[in-house]
XYZ file of C-alpha atoms in Angstrom:
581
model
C -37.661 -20.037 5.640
C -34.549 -20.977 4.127
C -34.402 -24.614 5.465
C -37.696 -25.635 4.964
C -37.604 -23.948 1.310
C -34.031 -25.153 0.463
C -33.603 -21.491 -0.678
C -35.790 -22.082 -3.531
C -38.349 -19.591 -3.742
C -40.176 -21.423 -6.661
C -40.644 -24.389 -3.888
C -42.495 -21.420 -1.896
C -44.872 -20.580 -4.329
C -45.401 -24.949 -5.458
C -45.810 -25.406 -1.978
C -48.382 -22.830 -1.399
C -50.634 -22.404 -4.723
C -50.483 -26.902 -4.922
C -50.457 -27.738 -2.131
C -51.830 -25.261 0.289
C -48.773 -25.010 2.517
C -47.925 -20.811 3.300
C -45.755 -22.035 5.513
C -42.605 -20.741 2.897
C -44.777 -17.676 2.596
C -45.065 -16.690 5.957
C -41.258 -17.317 6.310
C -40.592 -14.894 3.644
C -42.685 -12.133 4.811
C -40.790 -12.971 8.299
C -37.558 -12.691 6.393
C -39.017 -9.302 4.984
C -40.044 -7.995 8.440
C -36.111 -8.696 10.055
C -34.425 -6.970 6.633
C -37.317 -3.980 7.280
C -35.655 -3.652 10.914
C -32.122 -3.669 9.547
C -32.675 -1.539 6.713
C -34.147 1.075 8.961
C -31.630 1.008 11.949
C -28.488 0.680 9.506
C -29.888 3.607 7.611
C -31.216 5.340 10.518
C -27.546 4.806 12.362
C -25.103 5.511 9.341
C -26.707 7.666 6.741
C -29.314 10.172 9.035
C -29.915 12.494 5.469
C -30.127 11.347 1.937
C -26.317 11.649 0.323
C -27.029 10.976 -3.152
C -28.775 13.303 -5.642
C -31.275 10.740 -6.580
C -33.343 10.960 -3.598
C -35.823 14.012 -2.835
C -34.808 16.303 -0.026
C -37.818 15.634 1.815
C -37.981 11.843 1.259
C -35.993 9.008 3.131
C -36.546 5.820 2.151
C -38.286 4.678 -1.298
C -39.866 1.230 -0.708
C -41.292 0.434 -3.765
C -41.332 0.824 -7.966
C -42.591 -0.982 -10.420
C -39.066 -1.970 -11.169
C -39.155 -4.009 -7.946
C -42.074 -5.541 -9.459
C -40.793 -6.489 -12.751
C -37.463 -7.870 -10.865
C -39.355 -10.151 -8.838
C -40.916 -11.488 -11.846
C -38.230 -11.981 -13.969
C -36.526 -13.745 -11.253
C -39.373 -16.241 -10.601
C -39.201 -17.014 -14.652
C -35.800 -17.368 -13.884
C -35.760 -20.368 -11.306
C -38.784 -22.003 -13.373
C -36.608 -22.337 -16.266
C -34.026 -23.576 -13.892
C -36.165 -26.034 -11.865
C -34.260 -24.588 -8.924
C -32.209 -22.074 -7.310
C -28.097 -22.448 -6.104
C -28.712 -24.486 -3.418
C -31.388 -27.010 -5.219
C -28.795 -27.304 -8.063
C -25.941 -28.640 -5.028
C -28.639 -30.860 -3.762
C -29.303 -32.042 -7.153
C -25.117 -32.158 -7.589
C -24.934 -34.266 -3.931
C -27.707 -36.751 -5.145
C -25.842 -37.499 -8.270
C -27.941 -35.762 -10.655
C -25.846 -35.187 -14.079
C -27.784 -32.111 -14.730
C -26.534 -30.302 -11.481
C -23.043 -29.252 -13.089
C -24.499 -28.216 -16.389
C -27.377 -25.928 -14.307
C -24.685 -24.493 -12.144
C -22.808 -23.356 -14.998
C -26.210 -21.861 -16.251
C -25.990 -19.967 -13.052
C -22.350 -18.835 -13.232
C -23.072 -17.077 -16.875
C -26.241 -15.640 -15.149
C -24.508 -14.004 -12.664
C -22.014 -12.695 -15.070
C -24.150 -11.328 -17.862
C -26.497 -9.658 -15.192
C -23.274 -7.729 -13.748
C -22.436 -7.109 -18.092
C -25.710 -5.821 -18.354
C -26.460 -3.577 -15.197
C -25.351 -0.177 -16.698
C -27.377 -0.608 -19.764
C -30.224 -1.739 -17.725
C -29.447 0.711 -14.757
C -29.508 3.578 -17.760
C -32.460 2.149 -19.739
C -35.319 1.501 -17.171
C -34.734 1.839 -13.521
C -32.646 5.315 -13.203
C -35.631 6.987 -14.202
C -38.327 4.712 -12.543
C -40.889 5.989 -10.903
C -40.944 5.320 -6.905
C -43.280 5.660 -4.354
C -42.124 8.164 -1.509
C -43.053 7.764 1.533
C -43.486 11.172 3.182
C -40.482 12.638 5.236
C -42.335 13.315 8.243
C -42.264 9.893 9.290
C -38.879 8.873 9.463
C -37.644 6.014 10.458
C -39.794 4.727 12.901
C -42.814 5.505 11.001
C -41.099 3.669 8.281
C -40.854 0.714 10.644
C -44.123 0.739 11.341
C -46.121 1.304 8.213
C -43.844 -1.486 6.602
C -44.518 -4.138 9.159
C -48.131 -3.460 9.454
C -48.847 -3.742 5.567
C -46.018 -7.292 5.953
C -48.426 -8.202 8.754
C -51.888 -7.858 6.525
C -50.224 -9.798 4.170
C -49.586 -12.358 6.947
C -53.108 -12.689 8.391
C -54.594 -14.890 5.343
C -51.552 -16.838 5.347
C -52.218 -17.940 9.232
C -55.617 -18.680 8.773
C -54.403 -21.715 6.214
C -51.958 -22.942 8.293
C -52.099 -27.001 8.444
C -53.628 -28.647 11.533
C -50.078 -29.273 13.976
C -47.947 -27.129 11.556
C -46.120 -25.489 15.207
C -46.509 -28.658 17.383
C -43.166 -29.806 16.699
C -40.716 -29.500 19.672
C -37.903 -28.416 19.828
C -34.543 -29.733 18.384
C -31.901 -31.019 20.709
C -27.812 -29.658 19.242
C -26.841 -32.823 18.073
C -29.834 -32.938 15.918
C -29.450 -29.268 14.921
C -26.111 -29.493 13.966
C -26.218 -32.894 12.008
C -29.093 -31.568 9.691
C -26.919 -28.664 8.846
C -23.832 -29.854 8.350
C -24.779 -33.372 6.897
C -28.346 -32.828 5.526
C -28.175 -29.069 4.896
C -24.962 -28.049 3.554
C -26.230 -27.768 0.094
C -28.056 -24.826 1.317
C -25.608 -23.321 3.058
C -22.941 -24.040 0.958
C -25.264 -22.397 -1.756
C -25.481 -18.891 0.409
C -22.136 -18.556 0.920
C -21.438 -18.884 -2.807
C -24.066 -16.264 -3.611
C -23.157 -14.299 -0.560
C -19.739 -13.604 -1.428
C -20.715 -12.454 -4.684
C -22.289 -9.818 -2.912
C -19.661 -9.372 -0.294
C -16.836 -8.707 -3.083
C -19.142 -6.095 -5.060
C -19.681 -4.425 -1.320
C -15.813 -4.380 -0.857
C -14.102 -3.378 -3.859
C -16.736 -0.163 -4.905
C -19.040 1.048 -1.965
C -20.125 -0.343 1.171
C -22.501 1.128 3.002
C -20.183 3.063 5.436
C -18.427 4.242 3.100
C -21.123 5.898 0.929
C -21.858 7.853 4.431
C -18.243 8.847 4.866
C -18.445 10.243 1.469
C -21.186 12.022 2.174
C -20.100 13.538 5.623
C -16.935 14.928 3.194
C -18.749 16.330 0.413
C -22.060 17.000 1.876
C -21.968 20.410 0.215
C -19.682 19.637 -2.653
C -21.087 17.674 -5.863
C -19.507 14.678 -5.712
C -16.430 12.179 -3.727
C -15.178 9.581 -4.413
C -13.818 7.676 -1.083
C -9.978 5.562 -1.240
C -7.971 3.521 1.076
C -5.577 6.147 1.669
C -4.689 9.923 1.299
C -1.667 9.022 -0.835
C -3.785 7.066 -2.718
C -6.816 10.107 -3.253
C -3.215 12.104 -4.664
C -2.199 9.540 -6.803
C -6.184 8.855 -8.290
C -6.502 12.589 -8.426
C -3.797 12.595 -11.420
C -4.196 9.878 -13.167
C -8.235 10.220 -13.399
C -7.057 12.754 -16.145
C -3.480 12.598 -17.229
C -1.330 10.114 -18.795
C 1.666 8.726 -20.657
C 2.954 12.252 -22.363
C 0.900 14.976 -20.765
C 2.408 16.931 -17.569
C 0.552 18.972 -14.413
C 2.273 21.701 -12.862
C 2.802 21.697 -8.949
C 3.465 23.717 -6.125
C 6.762 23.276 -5.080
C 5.569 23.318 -0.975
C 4.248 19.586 -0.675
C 3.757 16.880 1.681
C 7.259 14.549 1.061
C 5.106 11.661 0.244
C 3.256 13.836 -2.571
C 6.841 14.919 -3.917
C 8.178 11.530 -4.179
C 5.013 10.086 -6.309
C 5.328 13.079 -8.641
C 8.929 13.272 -9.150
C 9.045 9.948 -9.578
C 6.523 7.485 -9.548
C 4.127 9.387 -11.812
C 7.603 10.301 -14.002
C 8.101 6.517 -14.291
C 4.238 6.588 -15.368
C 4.897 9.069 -18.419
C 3.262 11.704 -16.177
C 5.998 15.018 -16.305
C 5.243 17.105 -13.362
C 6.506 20.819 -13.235
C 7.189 22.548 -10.323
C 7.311 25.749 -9.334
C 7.485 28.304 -6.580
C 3.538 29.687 -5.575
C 4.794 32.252 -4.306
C 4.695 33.651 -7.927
C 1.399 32.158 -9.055
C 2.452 33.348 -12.503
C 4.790 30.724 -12.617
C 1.967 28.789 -13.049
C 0.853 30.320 -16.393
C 4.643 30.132 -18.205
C 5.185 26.417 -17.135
C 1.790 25.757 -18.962
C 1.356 24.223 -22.389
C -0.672 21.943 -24.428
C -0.411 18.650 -22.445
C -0.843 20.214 -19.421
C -3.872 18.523 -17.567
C -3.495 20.288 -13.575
C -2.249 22.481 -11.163
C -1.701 20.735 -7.806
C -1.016 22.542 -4.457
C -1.464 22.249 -0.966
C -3.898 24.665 0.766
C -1.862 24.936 3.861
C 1.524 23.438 2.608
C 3.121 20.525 5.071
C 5.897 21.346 6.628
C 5.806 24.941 4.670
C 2.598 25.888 6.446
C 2.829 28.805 3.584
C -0.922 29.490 2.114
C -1.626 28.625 -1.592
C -2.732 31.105 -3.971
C -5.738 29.843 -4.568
C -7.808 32.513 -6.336
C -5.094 33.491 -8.655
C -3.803 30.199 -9.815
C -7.602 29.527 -9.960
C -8.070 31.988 -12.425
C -4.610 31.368 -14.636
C -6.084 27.940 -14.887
C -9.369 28.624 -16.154
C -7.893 30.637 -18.980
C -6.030 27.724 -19.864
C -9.183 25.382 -18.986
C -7.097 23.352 -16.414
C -7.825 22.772 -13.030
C -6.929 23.402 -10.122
C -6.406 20.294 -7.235
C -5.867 21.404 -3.418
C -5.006 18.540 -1.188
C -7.090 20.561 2.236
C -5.869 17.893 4.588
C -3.774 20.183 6.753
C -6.755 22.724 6.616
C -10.329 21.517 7.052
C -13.432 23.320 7.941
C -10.928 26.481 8.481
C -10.414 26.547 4.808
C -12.739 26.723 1.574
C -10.956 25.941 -1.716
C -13.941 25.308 -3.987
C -15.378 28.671 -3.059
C -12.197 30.374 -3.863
C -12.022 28.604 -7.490
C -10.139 25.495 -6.592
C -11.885 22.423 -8.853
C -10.591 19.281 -6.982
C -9.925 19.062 -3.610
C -7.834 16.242 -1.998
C -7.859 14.772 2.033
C -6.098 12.174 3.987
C -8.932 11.269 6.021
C -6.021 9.916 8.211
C -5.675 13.428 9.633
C -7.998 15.875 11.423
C -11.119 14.693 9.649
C -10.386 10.895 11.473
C -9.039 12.914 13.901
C -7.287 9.930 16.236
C -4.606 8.448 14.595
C -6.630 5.086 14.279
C -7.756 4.867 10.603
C -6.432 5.833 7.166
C -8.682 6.797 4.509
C -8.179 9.472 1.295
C -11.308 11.452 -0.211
C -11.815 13.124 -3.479
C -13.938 15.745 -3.975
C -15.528 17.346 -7.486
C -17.197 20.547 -6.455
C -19.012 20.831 -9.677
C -17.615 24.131 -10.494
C -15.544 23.039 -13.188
C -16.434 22.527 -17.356
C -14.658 19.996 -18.218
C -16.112 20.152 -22.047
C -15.159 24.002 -22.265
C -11.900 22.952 -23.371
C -11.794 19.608 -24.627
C -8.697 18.993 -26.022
C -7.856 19.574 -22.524
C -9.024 16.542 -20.697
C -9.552 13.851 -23.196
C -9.805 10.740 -20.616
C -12.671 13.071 -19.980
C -14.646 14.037 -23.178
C -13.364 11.239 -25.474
C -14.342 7.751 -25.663
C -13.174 5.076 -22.508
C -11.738 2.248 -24.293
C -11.571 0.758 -20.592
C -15.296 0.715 -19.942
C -17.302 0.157 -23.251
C -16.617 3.399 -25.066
C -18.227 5.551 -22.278
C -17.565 9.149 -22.290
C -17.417 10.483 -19.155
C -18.805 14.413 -20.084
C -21.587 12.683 -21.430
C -22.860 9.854 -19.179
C -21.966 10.502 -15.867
C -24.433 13.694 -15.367
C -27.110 11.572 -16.157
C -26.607 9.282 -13.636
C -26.567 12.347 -11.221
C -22.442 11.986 -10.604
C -19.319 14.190 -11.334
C -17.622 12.825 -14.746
C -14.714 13.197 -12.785
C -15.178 11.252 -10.205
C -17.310 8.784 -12.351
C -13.908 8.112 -14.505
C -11.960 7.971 -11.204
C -14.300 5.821 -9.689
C -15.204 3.250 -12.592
C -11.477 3.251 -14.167
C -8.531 4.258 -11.943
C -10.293 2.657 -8.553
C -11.623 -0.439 -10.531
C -8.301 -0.728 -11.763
C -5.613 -0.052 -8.747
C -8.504 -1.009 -5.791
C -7.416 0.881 -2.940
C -10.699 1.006 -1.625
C -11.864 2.513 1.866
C -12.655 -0.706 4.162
C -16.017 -0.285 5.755
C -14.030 0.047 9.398
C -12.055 2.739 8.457
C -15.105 4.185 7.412
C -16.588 3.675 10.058
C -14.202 5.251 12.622
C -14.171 8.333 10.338
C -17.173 8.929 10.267
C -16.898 9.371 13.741
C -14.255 11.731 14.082
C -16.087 14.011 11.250
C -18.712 14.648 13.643
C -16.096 16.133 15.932
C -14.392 18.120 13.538
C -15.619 21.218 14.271
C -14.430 20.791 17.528
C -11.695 19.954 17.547
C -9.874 22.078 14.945
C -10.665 24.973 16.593
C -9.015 23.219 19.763
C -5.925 22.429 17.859
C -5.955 26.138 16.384
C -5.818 28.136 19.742
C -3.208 25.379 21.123
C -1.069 26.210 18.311
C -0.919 29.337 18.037
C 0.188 29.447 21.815
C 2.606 27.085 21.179
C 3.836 29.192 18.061
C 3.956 32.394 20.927
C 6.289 30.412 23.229
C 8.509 28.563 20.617
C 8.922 32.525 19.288
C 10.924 33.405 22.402
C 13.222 30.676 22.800
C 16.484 31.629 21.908
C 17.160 27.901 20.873
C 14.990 28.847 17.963
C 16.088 30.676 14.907
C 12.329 30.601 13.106
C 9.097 30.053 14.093
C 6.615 28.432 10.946
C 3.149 29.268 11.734
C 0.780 31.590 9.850
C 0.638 34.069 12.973
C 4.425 34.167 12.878
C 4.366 35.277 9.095
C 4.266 38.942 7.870
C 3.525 40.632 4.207
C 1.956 38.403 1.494
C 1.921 34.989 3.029
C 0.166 36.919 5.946
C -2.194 38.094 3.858
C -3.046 35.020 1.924
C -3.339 33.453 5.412
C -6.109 35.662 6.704
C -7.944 35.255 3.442
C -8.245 31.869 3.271
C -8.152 30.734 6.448
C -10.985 31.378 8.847
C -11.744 30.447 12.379
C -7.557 29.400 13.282
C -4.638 28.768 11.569
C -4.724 25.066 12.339
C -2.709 22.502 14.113
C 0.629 22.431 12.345
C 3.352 24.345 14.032
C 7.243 24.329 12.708
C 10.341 25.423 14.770
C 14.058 25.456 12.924
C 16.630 25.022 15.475
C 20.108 26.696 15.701
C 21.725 23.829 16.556
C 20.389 22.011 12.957
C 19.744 18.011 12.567
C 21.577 17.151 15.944
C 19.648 19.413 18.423
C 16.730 18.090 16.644
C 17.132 14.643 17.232
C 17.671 15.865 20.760
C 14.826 17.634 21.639
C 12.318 14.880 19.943
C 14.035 11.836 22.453
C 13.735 14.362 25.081
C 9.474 14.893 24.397
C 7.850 12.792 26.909
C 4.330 14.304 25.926
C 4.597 14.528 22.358
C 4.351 11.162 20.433
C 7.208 10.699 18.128
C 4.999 9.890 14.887
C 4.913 10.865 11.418
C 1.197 11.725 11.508
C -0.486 14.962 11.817
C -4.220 16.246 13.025
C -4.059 13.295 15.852
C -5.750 14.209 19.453
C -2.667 13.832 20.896
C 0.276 15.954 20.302
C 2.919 14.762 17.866
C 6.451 15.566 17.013
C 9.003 14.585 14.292
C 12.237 15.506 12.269
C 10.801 15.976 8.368
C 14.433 16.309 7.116
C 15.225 12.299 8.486
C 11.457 11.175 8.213
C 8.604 12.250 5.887
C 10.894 14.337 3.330
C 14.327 11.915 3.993
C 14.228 10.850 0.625
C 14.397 14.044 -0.820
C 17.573 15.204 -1.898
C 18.543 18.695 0.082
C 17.929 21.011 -2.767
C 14.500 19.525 -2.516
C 13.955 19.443 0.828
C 15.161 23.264 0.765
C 12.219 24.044 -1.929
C 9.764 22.235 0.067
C 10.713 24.327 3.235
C 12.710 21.449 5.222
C 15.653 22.502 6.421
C 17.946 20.419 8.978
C 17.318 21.877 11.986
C 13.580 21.691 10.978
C 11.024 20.122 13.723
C 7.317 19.855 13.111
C 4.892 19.869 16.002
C 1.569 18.362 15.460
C -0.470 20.239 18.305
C -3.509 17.733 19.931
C -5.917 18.285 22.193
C -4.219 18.284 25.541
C -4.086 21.198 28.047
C -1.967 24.011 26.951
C -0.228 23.993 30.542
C 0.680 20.310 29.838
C 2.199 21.062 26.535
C 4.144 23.998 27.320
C 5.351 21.943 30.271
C 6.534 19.194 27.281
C 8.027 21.552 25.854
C 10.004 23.759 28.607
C 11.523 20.155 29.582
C 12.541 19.339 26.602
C 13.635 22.627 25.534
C 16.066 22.368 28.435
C 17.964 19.708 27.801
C 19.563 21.210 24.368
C 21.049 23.310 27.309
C 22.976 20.646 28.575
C 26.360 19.064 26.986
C 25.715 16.393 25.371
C 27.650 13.777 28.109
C 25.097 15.239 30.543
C 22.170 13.890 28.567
């Protein structure tokens, strides 16, 4: 269709309504038929239900609106004004035409007012369109079918006026293939990669397709995510969707060493003051609260602390302030609930269990709707005031009716557009994958922990075991409350012999992977004190629960026999003098 037409759809329609040639006709219903296909098995492959509130529970795939309609006319006015599309401007260009250049720029101002104009016209007449459903009990295939039958009415008429010896061409030898397209047809090619890539950077640096699905498989019950290149990234966007130069949050002390660095001093560099204190006195959270103050921040299941958050209660202190709360879940998925339990925000590496195999990194953010961000303002005004950054928006006001979180809406349009760190469509991909297995596997990772927790207790090489089953009183308590189905993965063992029998014992692991991940299939050790938290100083290592002798065990998926085995071998060697070794 393409060749023949030189990607001109006006030629099409010349062609056939002058002089009687459907030929470009019946290529473009043939191009519809193959995009049908794809459509259908990309959908049916990557997104199986409906993510996004705009479609109906029971529908799957709209194919039609009047919108579509007026689109295709507009378009058609378009390239008659033109005399041509892309490509028929570069032939124009390669035949020396001195219009060519001043068409093309035409086209370049076309391309950028339409992208100008999209949310107004995205707001103003096609959010609200009406669409044709077709019913849900067809699905996919049904879809298939019904579409290619009514592209294959359309094609019968078209046959019938086909020119006498229209097919009797044979076929083309290489050499003649490949010097019409690269000497005859470049133009056209040339043409569809320019308009191509438009498409391909829009894809990239938002949403692809993946990615809207791995967003989905996160917040399937939430309401609404926002998907980033990284968990350190989903901490950092978390922040700054609502706080900036002069305002503070106030954080759990018990963090990830990578989440302590950015707020101590990246986000301090930033104008960002963060405030830490203990949770194990969640009124702490109340008295280091003031005026600026835009969050709380905590970890659900605190790495290397492995201490629960208080999530109800510093829930509550920060809805009587109207601030929210953000839980970064990543050590604690599927076992733990913080939007039920008052949290507002909730954070992931998707690098860890939901990926679940060390081979991608993606962050999530979730909005679990739960939150009024107008109750209070004063409170969050990136939020409720106007977005110099996008037009004047305000995000309170226009994101629900485009059926999104404000939050994530301002995260999305300003912070991501902004600092990229967008999820590649691979990486989504792969997670998406290890999501399915979650379930799975966390319990796996659960059981094998807490055995491992049991032996590591009666090792007299070990002063403390850090695992919610080893913990008594409070922390006990909070653990059993929040955390349902296993205590996760994580399991921490502080060494008498401090810094030196831990470097010991990791060389000696033959099992265990020496990595600075956690939530991988396989089982993983490291030292936090040289590693994830070494550039901490010790006071804040000591706050964040990393002490020397500190050695974190990331527990895969392995046989408990073979891991104990790891670690009775290893075990034994901090025995042994040193010389011996």
């Amino acid at each position: 269709m393409l060749q023949r037409s030189r990607f001109c759809f006006l030629c099409i329609t010349r062609d056939a309504v002058r002089g009687g040639d459907p030929r470009g006709l019946l290529g473009v219903l043939t191009a519809l038929a193959v995009g049908t296909l794809g459509y259908a098995v990309v959908f049916g492959s990557w997104l199986p239900v409906p993510m996004r509130p705009g479609l109906p529970p029971d529908a799957h795939i709209g194919p039609v609106s009047w919108v579509l309609v007026l689109a295709g006319v507009a378009f058609g006015l378009g390239m008659t004004l033109s005399g041509s599309c892309v490509s028929g401007h570069l032939y124009r260009l390669g035949e020396g035409s001195v219009r060519a250049p001043i068409a093309l720029m035409g086209t370049a101002v076309g391309f950028l007012l339409g992208f100008i104009s999209w949310p107004f016209l995205y707001e103003a007449g096609i959010r609200g369109a009406p669409v044709v459903w077709l019913p849900h009990w067809l699905g996919y295939a049904g879809t298939i079918l019904v579409s290619l039958a009514v592209l294959g009415l359309l094609a019968l008429p078209l046959l019938r006026r086909l020119p006498a010896g229209a097919a009797a061409s044979g076929p083309l030898g290489l050499r003649d293939v490949l010097r019409r397209l690269f000497r005859h047809r470049w133009p056209g090619w040339l043409g569809g990669m320019g308009v191509g890539s438009i498409g391909a950077v829009a894809y990239l640096r938002t949403e692809p397709l993946g990615v809207t699905a791995a967003i989905g498989g996160v917040a399937r019950a939430a309401g609404d995510a926002l998907a980033l290149g990284s968990g350190q990234a989903a901490s950092a966007f978390s922040v700054l969707a609502i706080a900036q130069a002069g305002d503070n949050i106030v954080s759990s002390t018990d963090l990830y060493g990578g989440t302590w660095n950015l707020f101590a001093n990246t986000l301090r560099r930033q104008g960002i003051e963060v405030r830490f204190v203990d949770p194990a006195d969640p009124e702490a959270f109340a008295r280091a609260t003031d005026t600026r103050t835009r969050a709380y921040y905590g970890e659900t299941l605190p790495n290397p602390k492995l201490a629960v958050f208080p999530i109800a209660e510093v829930a509550a202190i920060g809805c009587s302030f109207g601030v929210p709360l953000i839980l970064d879940n990543t050590a604690a998925p599927f076992l733990a609930r913080p939007l039920e339990h008052g949290a507002a925000i909730v954070v992931y590496s998707l690098t860890k269990y939901l990926g679940g195999h060390g081979t991608s990194i993606g962050g999530a953010i979730i909005d679990g709707g739960n939150f009024d961000w107008t109750a209070h303002p004063d409170r969050h005004p990136l939020l409720t005031q106007p977005d110099p950054s996008y037009h004047g928006v305000i995000w309170t006001e226009a994101a629900p009716k485009l059926g999104v979180a404000p939050y994530v809406a301002a995260a999305r349009s300003s912070v991501q557009r902004d600092l990229g760190a967008s999820l590649s469509p691979f990486n989504a991909f792969q997670i998406l994958q290890g999501i399915e297995t979650l379930p799975l596997r966390i319990q796996k990772h659960s059981v094998n922990a807490e055995a491992v927790a049991r032996w590591l207790a009666l090792q007299p090489e070990v002063l403390r075991v850090i695992h919610p089953s080893q913990q008594s009183g409070e922390v006990r308590v909070r653990a059993d409350r929040y955390l349902s189905g296993g205590y996760g993965g994580l399991v921490g063992a502080e060494l008498r012999g401090g810094a030196r029998d831990g470097a010991r014992l990791i060389d000696a692991l033959k099992l265990f992977y020496h990595v600075a991940n956690i939530g991988d299939a396989r089982s993983l050790a490291i030292h936090p004190a040289s590693t994830t938290h070494g550039q901490l100083s010790q006071d804040e290592q000591a706050a964040t629960g990393v002490s020397a002798g500190y050695v974190r065990f990331s527990i895969g998926l392995e046989h408990i026999d073979d891991i104990i085995e790891d670690l009775e071998q290893a075990f034994a060697t901090l025995a042994l003098p040193l010389a011996a070794e």
